[in-house]
Coordinates of C-alpha atoms in Angstrom, one line a residue:
Chain U
N102 CA -4.0 13.1 15.1
A103 CA -5.1 10.1 15.3
G104 CA -5.2 9.4 11.0
V105 CA -7.1 6.9 9.8
T106 CA -7.7 3.7 12.8
Q107 CA -9.4 0.5 11.9
T108 CA -10.9 -2.3 14.1
P109 CA -10.6 -4.7 15.3
K110 CA -5.9 -5.1 15.3
F111 CA -6.7 -9.0 15.5
Q112 CA -9.5 -11.0 14.6
V113 CA -9.9 -14.9 14.4
L114 CA -12.4 -16.6 12.7
K115 CA -13.8 -20.1 12.4
T116 CA -15.2 -20.6 7.9
G117 CA -19.0 -19.7 7.3
Q118 CA -19.0 -16.9 10.2
S119 CA -18.9 -12.9 9.4
M120 CA -17.3 -10.0 10.8
T121 CA -16.6 -6.3 10.0
L122 CA -14.0 -4.4 9.7
Q123 CA -14.0 -1.4 10.3
C124 CA -12.1 2.3 9.7
A125 CA -12.7 5.3 10.4
Q126 CA -10.2 9.0 9.7
D127 CA -10.4 12.2 11.0
M128 CA -8.0 14.0 7.4
N129 CA -11.6 14.1 5.8
H130 CA -10.3 12.8 3.2
N131 CA -12.5 12.4 0.0
S132 CA -10.9 8.6 -1.5
M133 CA -11.0 5.4 0.8
Y134 CA -9.7 1.9 0.5
W135 CA -9.3 -2.0 1.5
Y136 CA -5.6 -3.4 0.6
R137 CA -5.5 -6.8 1.7
Q138 CA -1.3 -8.5 1.9
D139 CA -0.5 -10.8 1.4
P140 CA 3.2 -12.5 1.3
G141 CA 4.7 -11.7 -1.9
M142 CA 1.9 -10.0 -3.6
G143 CA 2.5 -6.6 -2.4
L144 CA -1.1 -4.4 -1.7
R145 CA -4.3 -6.3 -3.9
L146 CA -7.2 -3.2 -4.0
I147 CA -10.4 -5.0 -2.7
Y148 CA -12.9 -2.2 -2.6
Y149 CA -12.5 2.1 -2.3
S150 CA -15.1 4.6 -2.8
A151 CA -14.2 7.9 -4.7
S152 CA -15.7 9.3 -2.4
E153 CA -19.6 9.6 -0.2
G154 CA -21.7 7.9 -1.2
T155 CA -20.2 6.1 -4.1
T156 CA -18.2 2.7 -3.8
D157 CA -16.6 0.6 -6.4
K158 CA -14.5 -2.6 -6.5
G159 CA -11.0 -3.3 -6.9
E160 CA -8.7 -6.2 -8.3
V161 CA -9.6 -9.3 -5.7
P162 CA -13.5 -7.7 -5.2
N163 CA -14.8 -11.6 -4.7
G164 CA -16.4 -12.6 -0.9
Y165 CA -16.7 -8.7 0.5
N166 CA -19.0 -6.4 0.2
V167 CA -18.1 -2.4 1.2
S168 CA -20.4 0.6 3.0
R169 CA -19.2 4.3 3.2
L170 CA -20.9 4.8 5.6
N171 CA -20.3 8.8 5.5
K172 CA -17.0 10.7 4.4
R173 CA -15.3 9.1 7.6
E174 CA -16.4 5.4 7.9
F175 CA -15.4 3.2 5.5
S176 CA -16.6 -1.1 6.1
L177 CA -15.7 -4.1 5.9
R178 CA -18.0 -7.4 5.1
L179 CA -16.6 -10.8 4.9
E180 CA -20.0 -12.8 4.7
S181 CA -19.2 -16.2 4.9
A182 CA -15.5 -15.9 5.6
A183 CA -13.1 -18.5 4.0
P184 CA -9.3 -19.7 4.6
S185 CA -8.0 -17.7 1.3
Q186 CA -9.4 -14.7 2.7
T187 CA -6.9 -14.8 5.8
S188 CA -5.1 -12.2 4.7
V189 CA -4.2 -8.6 6.0
Y190 CA -6.4 -6.8 5.2
F191 CA -5.1 -2.0 5.8
C192 CA -8.1 1.1 5.1
A193 CA -6.3 3.7 3.9
S194 CA -7.5 6.6 2.4
S195 CA -6.3 10.0 0.1
E196 CA -7.4 13.3 -0.9
G197 CA -8.6 11.8 -3.6
G198 CA -7.5 12.4 -7.4
T199 CA -4.5 11.0 -9.0
G200 CA -1.8 13.8 -6.5
Y201 CA -1.9 12.3 -3.7
G202 CA -0.1 10.2 -1.1
Y203 CA -3.0 7.3 0.8
T204 CA -2.7 7.3 4.7
F205 CA -2.8 3.5 5.6
G206 CA -4.5 2.4 9.0
S207 CA -2.4 0.2 11.0
G208 CA -4.1 -2.8 10.0
T209 CA -5.7 -5.6 10.5
R210 CA -4.7 -9.0 11.4
L211 CA -7.4 -12.1 10.4
T212 CA -6.8 -15.8 10.3
V213 CA -9.7 -18.4 8.9
V214 CA -9.8 -21.5 10.9
Chain O
G271 CA -4.1 -6.9 -16.6
Q272 CA -2.2 -4.2 -15.2
Q273 CA 0.8 -5.2 -14.0
V274 CA 3.8 -3.2 -11.2
M275 CA 6.8 -5.8 -11.3
Q276 CA 9.5 -4.8 -8.2
I277 CA 13.3 -6.3 -7.6
P278 CA 14.2 -7.7 -6.1
Q279 CA 12.6 -9.5 -3.5
Y280 CA 15.5 -9.3 -1.2
Q281 CA 18.1 -7.5 -0.8
H282 CA 20.9 -7.9 2.4
V283 CA 23.2 -5.1 2.5
Q284 CA 25.7 -4.8 5.3
E285 CA 25.4 -1.6 7.2
G286 CA 27.6 1.2 5.4
E287 CA 26.5 0.0 2.0
D288 CA 24.4 1.1 -0.7
F289 CA 20.9 0.3 -1.8
T290 CA 19.2 -0.2 -5.1
T291 CA 15.3 -1.4 -6.4
Y292 CA 13.9 -1.3 -9.5
C293 CA 10.4 -0.9 -10.3
N294 CA 9.4 -1.6 -13.6
S295 CA 5.2 -0.3 -15.9
S296 CA 3.6 -3.0 -18.3
T297 CA 1.7 0.8 -18.5
T298 CA 3.0 4.4 -18.5
L299 CA 1.9 5.5 -16.2
S300 CA 0.5 8.7 -14.5
N301 CA 2.4 8.7 -11.7
I302 CA 4.7 7.3 -9.1
Q303 CA 4.4 6.7 -5.0
W304 CA 6.8 5.6 -2.8
Y305 CA 6.2 3.3 0.6
K306 CA 7.8 1.9 3.3
Q307 CA 6.3 -0.2 5.5
R308 CA 8.6 -1.3 8.7
P309 CA 8.4 -4.6 9.9
G310 CA 5.0 -5.1 11.6
G311 CA 3.6 -2.2 10.6
H312 CA 2.1 -0.5 8.4
P313 CA 2.8 1.7 4.6
V314 CA 3.9 4.7 5.0
F315 CA 3.6 7.7 1.8
L316 CA 7.2 8.4 1.4
I317 CA 7.9 10.3 -2.1
Q318 CA 5.4 11.0 -5.3
L319 CA 7.2 11.5 -9.1
V320 CA 4.6 12.4 -11.6
K321 CA 7.3 14.4 -14.4
S322 CA 8.7 12.1 -16.7
G323 CA 12.6 11.2 -16.3
E324 CA 12.7 13.4 -12.5
V325 CA 14.1 13.1 -9.7
K326 CA 13.7 13.3 -5.8
K327 CA 15.8 13.3 -2.8
Q328 CA 14.7 13.3 0.3
K329 CA 17.9 13.1 2.6
R330 CA 19.6 9.6 1.5
L331 CA 16.7 8.3 -0.5
T332 CA 17.0 9.1 -4.2
F333 CA 14.1 8.4 -6.7
Q334 CA 13.7 8.5 -10.4
F335 CA 11.2 8.2 -12.8
G336 CA 11.6 7.2 -16.3
E337 CA 11.8 8.8 -19.1
A338 CA 9.0 6.7 -20.5
K339 CA 7.2 6.8 -17.4
K340 CA 7.1 3.0 -17.3
N341 CA 10.3 2.9 -14.5
S342 CA 11.3 3.4 -11.1
S343 CA 14.4 3.4 -8.4
L344 CA 14.7 4.7 -4.5
H345 CA 18.3 4.0 -4.2
I346 CA 19.2 4.5 -0.8
T347 CA 22.5 6.1 0.2
A348 CA 25.6 4.2 2.9
T349 CA 22.3 2.3 4.3
Q350 CA 21.0 2.9 8.5
T351 CA 19.5 0.2 10.7
T352 CA 16.7 2.6 10.7
D353 CA 16.0 1.6 6.5
V354 CA 15.0 -1.9 7.0
G355 CA 11.6 -2.3 5.4
T356 CA 9.8 -3.4 2.9
Y357 CA 9.8 -0.3 -0.2
F358 CA 7.2 -0.7 -2.7
C359 CA 6.3 1.7 -5.6
A360 CA 2.8 2.0 -6.6
G361 CA 2.3 3.0 -9.8
N362 CA -0.6 5.2 -10.7
L363 CA -3.1 5.3 -13.8
G364 CA -5.6 7.0 -12.9
A365 CA -7.7 8.5 -10.5
N366 CA -8.1 5.2 -7.7
N367 CA -6.1 3.2 -9.6
L368 CA -3.5 2.4 -8.3
F369 CA -1.8 -0.3 -8.0
F370 CA 1.6 -2.0 -5.9
G371 CA 4.8 -3.5 -6.5
T372 CA 5.4 -6.6 -4.5
G373 CA 7.5 -5.3 -2.5
T374 CA 11.9 -5.5 -1.6
R375 CA 12.2 -6.9 1.9
L376 CA 15.1 -4.5 2.5
T377 CA 17.8 -6.2 5.5
V378 CA 20.3 -4.1 6.7
I379 CA 23.6 -5.9 8.9
P380 CA 25.1 -4.3 10.9

């Protein structure tokens, strides 16, 4: 069972470049999430998709866009990367609602220079 | 805004000693979850607590949820080197509203 798969694992961008982080889950989960993790700040929610066809902003959405392509896939796009977006990005999925834990992908380590 | 505070930020223990991390929320939570992240890894779901005053155990790990549903703790008895990692609590205010604490990084000295 793959669980949640994220690509790429590592990426270096120049300021102003764009890129899309890909995420796919094979657990038939309804909800999917994008978090960023910075030292000393825990995990902060960027965007989430409660179900196929819906997306909503989280705590730190500025500078990002998302697409819930289908039930399996949820992508995160940086249109014009900035050094402040240097972080580790995690995708996660869950059954939805409040009764379930989240399954996380292995993360994408992004550096913007 | 909503905050979930976690202390301590770091903890070094000798192997065999006990370890506790504490989590406090500024608002009442519908439930609380705990995750473990190994160095270089991703968060892995450990457990969820829902009821006021609930206590759950997983082998050497004991999880508690406060009576007011605003605080929680994770206690590890007789730590082992395999316990190394960062432990996060995550407070749930409602559907898709999970706020992570800043985590406690545990180092176990053999």
